[in-house]
Coordinates of C-alpha atoms (C1' of nucleotides) in Angstrom, one line a residue:
Chain A
M23 CA 14.2 -14.6 14.4
E24 CA 17.2 -12.0 15.2
T25 CA 14.4 -9.2 16.2
S26 CA 13.7 -8.9 20.0
K27 CA 9.9 -8.8 19.9
Q28 CA 7.7 -11.3 18.8
S29 CA 4.9 -10.4 16.8
V30 CA 1.5 -12.4 16.7
T31 CA 2.4 -14.4 13.6
R32 CA 5.8 -15.4 12.0
S33 CA 4.6 -13.5 8.9
L34 CA 4.2 -10.3 10.8
S35 CA 7.8 -10.9 12.5
V36 CA 9.3 -11.3 9.2
T37 CA 7.5 -8.3 7.6
D38 CA 9.0 -6.5 10.6
W39 CA 12.6 -8.0 10.5
L40 CA 12.8 -6.9 6.6
R41 CA 11.1 -3.7 6.9
E42 CA 13.6 -2.7 9.6
N43 CA 16.6 -3.7 7.4
I44 CA 15.5 -2.1 4.5
L45 CA 15.0 1.4 6.4
S46 CA 18.1 1.2 8.2
G47 CA 19.9 0.4 5.1
A48 CA 21.2 -2.9 6.1
L49 CA 19.7 -4.4 2.8
G50 CA 20.6 -2.0 -0.1
P51 CA 18.7 -1.3 -3.1
G52 CA 18.9 -3.8 -5.8
E53 CA 19.5 -6.8 -3.5
R54 CA 17.4 -9.4 -4.4
L55 CA 15.3 -11.1 -1.7
Q56 CA 14.9 -14.6 -2.3
E57 CA 12.7 -17.0 -0.8
V58 CA 14.9 -19.8 0.3
R59 CA 18.0 -17.9 1.2
L60 CA 15.7 -15.7 3.7
S61 CA 13.9 -18.5 5.1
E62 CA 16.9 -20.5 6.0
H63 CA 18.4 -17.1 7.2
L64 CA 15.5 -16.4 9.5
G65 CA 14.9 -20.4 10.7
V66 CA 11.4 -20.1 9.2
S67 CA 9.8 -21.9 6.0
R68 CA 9.1 -20.0 2.6
T69 CA 5.6 -19.4 3.4
P70 CA 5.9 -16.7 5.8
V71 CA 8.6 -14.9 3.8
R72 CA 6.4 -14.9 0.9
A73 CA 3.4 -13.0 2.9
A74 CA 6.1 -10.7 4.2
L75 CA 7.3 -10.2 0.8
H76 CA 4.2 -9.6 -0.7
S77 CA 2.8 -7.2 1.8
L78 CA 6.4 -5.0 1.4
A79 CA 6.0 -4.6 -2.5
A80 CA 2.5 -3.4 -1.7
A81 CA 3.8 -0.8 0.7
G82 CA 6.5 0.1 -2.1
L83 CA 9.5 -0.9 0.0
V84 CA 10.3 -4.0 -2.5
D85 CA 9.7 -4.4 -6.2
Y86 CA 8.3 -7.2 -7.7
A87 CA 8.1 -9.0 -11.0
P88 CA 6.3 -12.3 -11.7
N89 CA 8.3 -15.4 -12.1
R90 CA 11.5 -13.1 -11.2
G91 CA 10.8 -12.6 -7.4
Y92 CA 11.7 -9.5 -5.0
M93 CA 14.8 -7.2 -4.8
V94 CA 15.0 -3.9 -2.6
R95 CA 13.8 -1.1 -4.2
D96 CA 15.7 1.9 -5.2
F97 CA 15.2 5.2 -3.5
P98 CA 16.8 7.8 -5.4
I99 CA 17.7 11.3 -3.5
P100 CA 15.3 13.2 -5.7
E101 CA 12.2 11.3 -4.9
M102 CA 13.3 10.9 -1.4
I103 CA 13.2 14.8 -1.4
D104 CA 9.9 14.8 -3.3
A105 CA 8.6 12.6 -0.4
Y106 CA 8.8 15.8 1.8
E107 CA 6.6 17.6 -0.3
I108 CA 4.0 14.7 -0.3
R109 CA 4.5 14.6 3.4
G110 CA 3.8 18.4 3.5
A111 CA 0.6 18.3 1.5
L112 CA -0.8 15.5 3.2
E113 CA 0.1 16.6 7.0
G114 CA -1.1 20.0 5.6
L115 CA -4.3 18.3 4.9
A116 CA -4.4 16.6 8.4
A117 CA -4.0 20.2 10.1
R118 CA -6.8 21.4 7.9
F119 CA -9.4 18.7 8.9
A120 CA -8.2 18.7 12.5
A121 CA -9.0 22.5 12.4
E122 CA -12.1 21.8 10.8
R123 CA -13.3 19.3 13.2
G124 CA -11.9 20.2 16.3
L125 CA -10.0 18.4 19.0
T126 CA -11.0 16.1 21.8
R127 CA -10.2 16.8 25.2
D128 CA -7.8 14.0 25.5
Q129 CA -6.2 15.3 22.4
E130 CA -6.2 18.9 23.4
T131 CA -4.3 17.9 26.6
A132 CA -1.8 15.7 24.9
L133 CA -0.7 18.5 22.6
E134 CA -0.7 21.1 25.4
A135 CA 1.6 18.3 27.4
A136 CA 4.0 17.9 24.4
L137 CA 4.2 21.7 23.6
A138 CA 5.2 22.2 27.1
K139 CA 7.7 19.3 27.2
G140 CA 9.4 20.7 23.9
D141 CA 9.6 24.2 25.8
K142 CA 11.1 22.9 28.6
A143 CA 13.6 20.7 26.5
L144 CA 14.6 23.4 24.5
A145 CA 15.1 25.5 27.5
E146 CA 17.5 22.9 29.4
A147 CA 19.0 21.6 26.1
A148 CA 22.7 22.8 27.4
L149 CA 22.2 20.5 30.7
L150 CA 20.0 17.6 29.1
G151 CA 22.8 16.5 27.0
P152 CA 22.1 13.5 24.8
D153 CA 18.8 13.1 26.2
F154 CA 17.9 16.5 24.5
M155 CA 17.2 15.0 21.2
V156 CA 15.5 11.8 22.4
Q157 CA 12.9 14.1 24.2
F158 CA 12.6 16.4 21.2
R159 CA 11.9 13.5 19.1
D160 CA 9.2 12.3 21.5
V161 CA 7.7 15.7 21.3
N162 CA 7.8 15.6 17.6
V163 CA 6.0 12.5 17.0
V164 CA 3.3 13.1 19.7
I165 CA 2.4 16.7 18.1
H166 CA 2.3 15.1 14.5
D167 CA 0.4 11.8 15.6
T168 CA -2.0 13.8 17.5
V169 CA -2.8 16.1 14.5
L170 CA -3.4 13.1 12.5
E171 CA -5.6 11.2 14.9
A172 CA -7.5 14.6 15.1
A173 CA -8.0 14.6 11.1
R174 CA -10.1 11.6 11.6
N175 CA -9.3 10.0 8.3
R176 CA -7.9 6.4 8.2
M177 CA -7.0 7.0 4.4
L178 CA -4.9 10.2 5.2
A179 CA -3.2 8.1 7.9
E180 CA -2.0 5.2 6.2
M181 CA -0.8 7.4 3.5
I182 CA 1.1 9.5 5.8
R183 CA 2.5 6.4 7.4
I184 CA 3.5 5.2 3.7
S185 CA 5.6 8.6 3.3
Y186 CA 7.2 8.0 6.3
E187 CA 8.2 4.2 5.7
K188 CA 10.5 5.4 3.3
P189 CA 14.3 5.6 4.1
R190 CA 15.5 9.1 5.5
V191 CA 11.9 10.4 5.5
S192 CA 10.7 9.4 8.9
N193 CA 9.5 12.0 11.4
R194 CA 11.4 9.8 14.0
I195 CA 14.5 11.2 12.8
I196 CA 15.3 14.6 13.9
V197 CA 17.7 15.6 11.1
T198 CA 19.3 18.8 12.0
L199 CA 21.3 19.5 15.3
E200 CA 21.3 23.3 15.4
I201 CA 19.1 24.3 18.2
R202 CA 18.3 27.4 16.4
E203 CA 16.7 25.3 13.7
L204 CA 14.9 23.1 16.3
E205 CA 13.8 26.4 18.3
R206 CA 12.1 27.6 15.2
R207 CA 10.1 24.4 14.6
H208 CA 8.9 24.0 17.9
E209 CA 7.7 27.8 17.5
E210 CA 5.7 26.4 14.6
H211 CA 4.3 23.6 16.7
H212 CA 2.9 26.2 18.9
R213 CA 1.5 27.9 15.7
I214 CA 0.1 25.3 14.3
Y215 CA -2.1 24.3 17.7
E216 CA -3.1 27.8 17.8
A217 CA -4.7 27.7 14.4
I218 CA -6.2 24.2 15.0
M219 CA -7.7 25.7 18.5
A220 CA -9.0 28.7 16.5
R221 CA -10.7 26.7 14.1
D222 CA -8.6 28.1 11.2
P223 CA -8.5 25.4 8.5
V224 CA -6.3 27.1 5.9
R225 CA -4.1 28.7 8.4
A226 CA -3.5 25.3 10.1
E227 CA -2.9 23.7 6.6
N228 CA -0.5 26.3 5.4
I229 CA 1.6 26.4 8.5
M230 CA 1.7 22.6 8.9
R231 CA 2.9 22.5 4.9
E232 CA 5.7 25.3 5.7
H233 CA 7.0 23.5 8.8
V234 CA 7.2 20.1 6.9
A235 CA 9.0 22.2 4.2
G236 CA 11.7 23.6 6.6
V237 CA 12.4 20.0 7.7
K238 CA 12.9 19.1 4.1
L239 CA 15.4 22.0 3.6
A240 CA 17.4 20.8 6.8
M241 CA 17.4 17.3 5.4
V242 CA 18.8 18.6 2.1
R243 CA 21.5 20.7 4.0
S244 CA 22.0 17.5 5.7
L245 CA 22.6 15.7 2.7
R246 CA 24.6 17.8 1.0
A247 CA 27.0 17.8 3.9
K248 CA 27.2 14.1 3.8
S249 CA 27.9 14.1 0.0
A250 CA 30.6 16.8 0.4
Q251 CA 32.1 14.6 3.2
S252 CA 32.1 11.2 1.0
G253 CA 33.0 13.6 -1.7
Q254 CA 36.3 13.9 -0.3
T255 CA 37.2 10.3 0.4
A256 CA 35.5 8.7 -2.7
P257 CA 35.4 11.9 -5.4
A258 CA 34.0 9.3 -8.2
Chain B
M20 CA -12.2 -18.1 -12.7
E21 CA -14.6 -15.5 -13.7
T22 CA -12.7 -12.6 -15.2
S23 CA -11.9 -12.8 -19.2
K24 CA -8.2 -12.1 -19.1
Q25 CA -5.8 -14.3 -17.4
S26 CA -3.0 -12.6 -15.5
V27 CA 0.6 -13.9 -15.7
T28 CA -0.2 -15.8 -12.3
R29 CA -3.1 -17.0 -10.4
S30 CA -2.4 -14.9 -7.4
L31 CA -2.4 -11.7 -9.7
S32 CA -5.9 -13.1 -11.2
V33 CA -7.3 -13.5 -8.0
T34 CA -6.1 -10.2 -6.8
D35 CA -7.8 -8.5 -10.0
W36 CA -11.2 -10.4 -9.2
L37 CA -11.4 -9.5 -5.5
R38 CA -10.4 -6.0 -6.3
E39 CA -12.9 -5.9 -9.0
N40 CA -15.5 -7.4 -7.1
I41 CA -15.0 -4.8 -4.1
L42 CA -14.8 -1.7 -6.2
S43 CA -18.2 -2.6 -8.0
G44 CA -19.8 -3.0 -4.7
A45 CA -20.5 -6.9 -5.2
L46 CA -18.6 -7.7 -2.3
G47 CA -20.0 -5.4 0.4
P48 CA -18.6 -3.7 3.4
G49 CA -18.2 -6.3 6.2
E50 CA -18.2 -9.2 4.1
R51 CA -15.9 -12.0 5.4
L52 CA -13.3 -13.3 2.8
Q53 CA -12.8 -16.8 3.8
E54 CA -10.0 -18.5 2.2
V55 CA -11.2 -22.0 1.6
R56 CA -14.4 -20.4 0.4
L57 CA -12.9 -18.3 -2.1
S58 CA -10.3 -20.8 -3.2
E59 CA -13.4 -23.3 -4.0
H60 CA -15.5 -20.5 -5.5
L61 CA -12.3 -19.7 -7.9
G62 CA -11.2 -23.1 -8.4
V63 CA -7.6 -22.6 -6.8
S64 CA -6.0 -23.5 -4.0
R65 CA -5.7 -21.6 -1.0
T66 CA -2.0 -20.5 -1.7
P67 CA -3.0 -17.7 -4.8
V68 CA -6.0 -16.5 -2.5
R69 CA -3.8 -15.8 0.8
A70 CA -1.4 -13.8 -1.6
A71 CA -4.2 -11.9 -2.8
L72 CA -5.6 -11.0 0.4
H73 CA -2.5 -9.8 1.7
S74 CA -2.0 -7.5 -1.3
L75 CA -5.3 -6.0 -0.7
A76 CA -4.9 -5.8 2.8
A77 CA -1.8 -3.7 2.4
A78 CA -3.5 -1.7 -0.5
G79 CA -6.3 -0.7 2.2
L80 CA -9.1 -2.7 0.7
V81 CA -9.8 -5.2 3.1
D82 CA -9.0 -5.5 6.9
Y83 CA -6.9 -7.9 8.3
A84 CA -6.6 -9.2 12.1
P85 CA -3.9 -12.0 12.9
N86 CA -5.7 -15.6 13.1
R87 CA -9.1 -14.2 12.4
G88 CA -8.9 -13.3 8.6
Y89 CA -10.1 -10.6 6.4
M90 CA -13.0 -9.0 5.8
V91 CA -14.1 -6.1 3.3
R92 CA -13.4 -2.8 4.5
D93 CA -16.0 -0.4 5.1
F94 CA -15.8 2.8 3.2
P95 CA -17.9 5.5 5.2
I96 CA -19.3 8.3 2.9
P97 CA -17.5 11.4 4.7
E98 CA -13.9 9.6 4.3
M99 CA -14.9 8.8 0.5
I100 CA -15.7 12.9 0.3
D101 CA -12.3 13.4 2.4
A102 CA -10.7 11.1 -0.5
Y103 CA -11.2 14.0 -3.1
E104 CA -9.5 16.2 -1.0
I105 CA -6.2 13.6 -0.7
R106 CA -6.4 13.3 -4.7
G107 CA -6.7 17.1 -4.9
A108 CA -3.6 17.6 -2.9
L109 CA -1.6 14.8 -4.7
E110 CA -2.7 15.7 -8.2
G111 CA -1.8 19.3 -7.6
L112 CA 1.7 18.3 -6.7
A113 CA 1.5 16.2 -9.7
A114 CA 0.9 19.2 -11.8
R115 CA 3.2 21.3 -9.9
F116 CA 6.0 19.1 -10.4
A117 CA 5.4 18.7 -13.9
A118 CA 5.3 22.5 -14.4
E119 CA 8.5 22.7 -12.8
R120 CA 10.3 19.6 -14.6
G121 CA 8.4 20.1 -18.1
L122 CA 7.1 18.0 -20.6
T123 CA 8.7 15.5 -23.1
R124 CA 7.7 15.9 -26.5
D125 CA 5.4 12.7 -26.5
Q126 CA 3.8 14.3 -23.3
E127 CA 3.2 17.4 -25.2
T128 CA 1.7 16.0 -27.6
A129 CA -0.3 13.5 -26.0
L130 CA -2.1 16.3 -23.7
E131 CA -2.6 18.3 -27.1
A132 CA -4.3 15.6 -28.6
A133 CA -6.4 14.5 -25.6
L134 CA -7.5 18.4 -25.3
A135 CA -8.5 18.5 -28.9
K136 CA -10.3 15.2 -28.5
G137 CA -12.4 16.6 -25.8
D138 CA -13.1 19.9 -27.5
K139 CA -14.4 17.8 -30.5
A140 CA -16.5 15.5 -28.6
L141 CA -18.1 18.6 -26.4
A142 CA -19.1 20.2 -29.7
E143 CA -20.7 17.0 -30.8
A144 CA -22.0 15.9 -28.0
A145 CA -25.7 15.9 -29.0
L146 CA -25.0 13.5 -32.0
L147 CA -22.5 11.1 -30.4
G148 CA -24.8 9.8 -28.0
P149 CA -23.6 7.3 -25.4
D150 CA -20.3 7.4 -27.0
F151 CA -20.1 10.7 -25.7
M152 CA -19.2 9.7 -22.0
V153 CA -16.8 7.0 -23.3
Q154 CA -14.9 9.3 -25.3
F155 CA -14.7 12.0 -22.5
R156 CA -13.9 9.7 -19.8
D157 CA -10.8 8.6 -22.0
V158 CA -9.8 12.1 -22.6
N159 CA -9.9 12.6 -18.7
V160 CA -7.8 9.5 -18.0
V161 CA -5.3 10.6 -20.8
I162 CA -4.8 14.2 -19.2
H163 CA -4.4 13.0 -15.6
D164 CA -2.0 10.1 -16.3
T165 CA 0.0 12.5 -18.7
V166 CA 0.4 14.9 -15.9
L167 CA 1.1 12.3 -13.2
E168 CA 3.9 10.8 -15.7
A169 CA 5.3 14.4 -16.2
A170 CA 5.8 14.6 -12.5
R171 CA 8.4 12.1 -12.7
N172 CA 7.7 10.7 -9.2
R173 CA 7.1 6.8 -8.7
M174 CA 5.6 7.3 -5.0
L175 CA 3.4 10.0 -5.8
A176 CA 1.9 7.9 -8.6
E177 CA 1.7 5.0 -6.4
M178 CA -0.4 7.1 -3.7
I179 CA -2.7 8.7 -6.3
R180 CA -3.2 5.3 -7.6
I181 CA -4.2 4.0 -4.2
S182 CA -6.5 7.1 -3.5
Y183 CA -8.3 6.0 -6.8
E184 CA -8.8 2.3 -5.9
K185 CA -11.6 2.9 -3.7
P186 CA -15.4 2.7 -4.4
R187 CA -16.8 5.8 -5.9
V188 CA -13.4 7.6 -6.2
S189 CA -11.9 6.4 -9.4
N190 CA -11.0 9.3 -12.2
R191 CA -12.3 6.4 -14.6
I192 CA -16.1 7.6 -13.3
I193 CA -17.5 10.7 -14.6
V194 CA -20.0 11.7 -12.0
T195 CA -21.8 14.1 -13.4
L196 CA -23.9 14.6 -16.5
E197 CA -24.8 17.8 -17.2
I198 CA -22.9 19.2 -20.2
R199 CA -22.3 22.5 -18.5
E200 CA -20.3 20.9 -16.0
L201 CA -18.1 19.1 -18.3
E202 CA -17.4 21.9 -20.6
R203 CA -16.3 23.7 -17.0
R204 CA -14.2 20.8 -16.1
H205 CA -12.6 20.6 -19.5
E206 CA -11.9 24.4 -19.7
E207 CA -10.1 23.5 -16.6
H208 CA -7.8 20.9 -18.6
H209 CA -6.9 23.4 -21.1
R210 CA -5.6 25.8 -18.1
I211 CA -4.0 23.2 -16.7
Y212 CA -1.8 22.4 -19.6
E213 CA -1.1 26.2 -20.2
A214 CA 0.1 26.6 -16.7
I215 CA 2.3 23.5 -17.0
M216 CA 3.7 24.8 -20.4
A217 CA 4.1 28.3 -19.0
R218 CA 6.2 26.4 -16.4
D219 CA 4.3 28.1 -13.6
P220 CA 4.1 25.3 -10.8
V221 CA 2.2 27.5 -8.5
R222 CA -0.9 28.3 -10.8
A223 CA -0.7 24.5 -11.9
E224 CA -1.1 22.9 -8.7
N225 CA -3.8 25.5 -7.7
I226 CA -5.9 25.2 -10.9
M227 CA -5.6 21.1 -10.6
R228 CA -6.5 21.5 -6.8
E229 CA -9.7 23.3 -7.7
H230 CA -10.3 21.1 -10.5
V231 CA -10.5 18.2 -8.3
A232 CA -12.5 20.1 -6.1
G233 CA -15.1 20.6 -8.6
V234 CA -15.3 16.6 -9.2
K235 CA -15.7 16.1 -5.7
L236 CA -18.6 18.6 -5.8
A237 CA -20.2 17.1 -8.4
M238 CA -20.0 13.6 -6.4
V239 CA -21.4 15.0 -3.3
R240 CA -24.3 16.3 -5.5
S241 CA -24.8 13.0 -7.2
L242 CA -24.6 11.1 -3.8
R243 CA -27.2 13.7 -2.4
A244 CA -29.5 12.6 -5.3
K245 CA -28.9 9.1 -4.7
S246 CA -29.6 9.4 -1.0
A247 CA -32.9 11.3 -1.7
Q248 CA -34.1 8.6 -4.1
S249 CA -33.3 5.7 -1.8
G250 CA -34.8 7.8 1.0
Q251 CA -37.8 7.6 -0.7
T252 CA -38.2 3.4 -0.8
A253 CA -36.4 3.2 2.7
P254 CA -36.6 6.4 5.0
A255 CA -34.8 4.4 7.6
Chain C
dT9 C1' 33.0 -13.6 -34.4
dT10 C1' 28.1 -13.8 -33.8
dG11 C1' 23.7 -15.1 -33.8
dT12 C1' 20.2 -18.9 -32.5
dC13 C1' 18.8 -22.7 -30.4
dG14 C1' 18.5 -26.1 -26.8
dT15 C1' 19.5 -27.6 -22.6
dT16 C1' 20.0 -27.2 -17.6
dG17 C1' 19.6 -25.2 -13.5
dA18 C1' 17.9 -22.3 -10.0
dA19 C1' 14.2 -19.4 -8.7
dT20 C1' 9.4 -18.8 -8.2
dG21 C1' 4.2 -20.8 -8.5
dT22 C1' 0.9 -23.9 -6.7
dA23 C1' -1.0 -27.4 -3.8
dT24 C1' -2.0 -29.7 0.3
dA25 C1' -1.2 -32.0 4.8
dC26 C1' -0.7 -30.9 9.1
dA27 C1' -0.3 -27.4 13.6
dA28 C1' -2.5 -23.8 16.1
dA29 C1' -5.7 -20.7 17.4
dA30 C1' -10.4 -18.7 17.7
dC31 C1' -15.3 -19.3 18.1
dA32 C1' -19.6 -21.6 19.5
dG33 C1' -22.2 -25.2 21.9
dG34 C1' -23.6 -27.6 25.7
dT35 C1' -22.4 -28.9 30.4
dT36 C1' -21.2 -28.1 35.1
dG37 C1' -20.7 -25.7 39.3
dA38 C1' -22.3 -22.2 42.7
Chain D
dT6 C1' -30.0 -17.8 36.9
dC7 C1' -25.5 -17.0 35.8
dA8 C1' -21.2 -17.6 35.0
dA9 C1' -16.7 -20.3 34.0
dC10 C1' -15.3 -23.7 31.9
dC11 C1' -14.3 -27.7 28.6
dT12 C1' -14.8 -29.6 24.0
dG13 C1' -15.7 -30.0 19.0
dT14 C1' -15.3 -27.3 14.9
dT15 C1' -14.1 -24.3 12.0
dT16 C1' -10.6 -21.2 10.2
dT17 C1' -6.2 -19.4 9.7
dG18 C1' -1.1 -20.2 9.9
dT19 C1' 3.0 -23.1 8.5
dA20 C1' 5.6 -26.3 6.3
dT21 C1' 7.0 -28.7 2.3
dA22 C1' 6.3 -31.3 -2.0
dC23 C1' 6.0 -30.9 -6.7
dA24 C1' 5.1 -27.8 -11.3
dT25 C1' 6.4 -24.2 -13.7
dT26 C1' 9.0 -20.6 -15.5
dC27 C1' 12.9 -17.9 -16.5
dA28 C1' 17.5 -16.7 -17.3
dA29 C1' 22.0 -18.1 -18.2
dC30 C1' 25.2 -21.2 -20.4
dG31 C1' 26.9 -23.7 -24.3
dA32 C1' 27.2 -26.3 -28.8
dC33 C1' 26.7 -25.5 -33.5
dA34 C1' 26.0 -23.4 -37.5
dA35 C1' 26.4 -19.3 -40.6

DNA sequence: TTGTCGTTGAATGTATACAAAACAGGTTGA
DNA sequence: TCAACCTGTTTTGTATACATTCAACGACAA
């Protein structure tokens, strides 16, 4: 197995390996995932490979046809852009639930710490250098995960996780690089926190939805930049 | 196999069998799903049973713990009520996409036919008898499925399907029995269709979301009625 | 050339034997 | 009495042999 960490079972290891390779793009859309080939490549039998493929098919990362096997699913750009709308609707709902149900002491502390860390990172952006992006990414993850936890709904959490686990849609990735954008984004984090603390569900939902819409726009811009770039080298 | 229709593979048959029995409540929350027991009961080997359990775990119907197996997941009433909010958010999005992207000729025809059938069924409710509910259910399914199809987004479709495939949350079930409710519900169907035809995404989304919220309220009422009922026989 | 049909091969579907891990019970020690 | 541990049993995890299905290829006839 080429992954560093070993999961409890081989099936889970293979699942992780496949997921990572699909999300990173190492396994491209349309690529057939044949059981024997994979099992030889990974040094396990067909059984855990089959289990992993089953899981990924249910998670929507690979397509399955009876008696024909699995292939990496196609993720059209328009659908990935839509995915941000879906994320926005779901995370908006999470913010609403959080505002309705309130935060635990720990969640409140975690959010405040994350907000403060973000403020600090933005203030020191210049001297932090490459570490800055790492820190800001962590802040982002903590804030969104905590709001989701505060929503207290397993099904919602699973759906948001599914919407994350697609190429190019993770909140683990900060698309934009402009500091101005990040400042606005973090300002929104503050406002989401305030709305939840004020127990204002409607406002919490609206801000969160707008927040994700902002991320979507940044991603669309970055995609356009990329396609313009590749357009120069390969116009077809 | 006790199910009537045979799927292409045994794995799929077992998956269907398990899903149906969980959704119907024949397999209750917490019930352990042991591979050998199931395979003997269904007359197949452990392999297809394992495959089915894997799929259902990914679909969120059963819980899995490594080396400990599977059990039917718990579906707390509050989470099932939340599920309607999730459905509302997602179906609202679908209506918005449909309004943005427009209907094909076929979709338009299908919606108009379903609306007319619903009108007719409501008008003749008294003399249709038990057939009435069946017809109205069909109308409901066609309308929601067609809007979803018009949204042209596979990921959204899959998520809505997942939110349906929980006990008590299907649009295949009409909770309310009051004709007045159904008339209002169907009136909303008309308005959703109009908003989509008018290419008004915001309005389409809002109406659809309200529409699902109405279904949620009817379901909450019906749950309260049921718990009051069972409360008489078993107050604890 | 084109269409149909049968063969062939490669892939998935299934069953089953064996390995490893978790649970339950009793035993032994303090 | 209680706790820790050892051990048999049960259950899941894995490997592999065999069955089945599908798709591609080529032969043959129109």
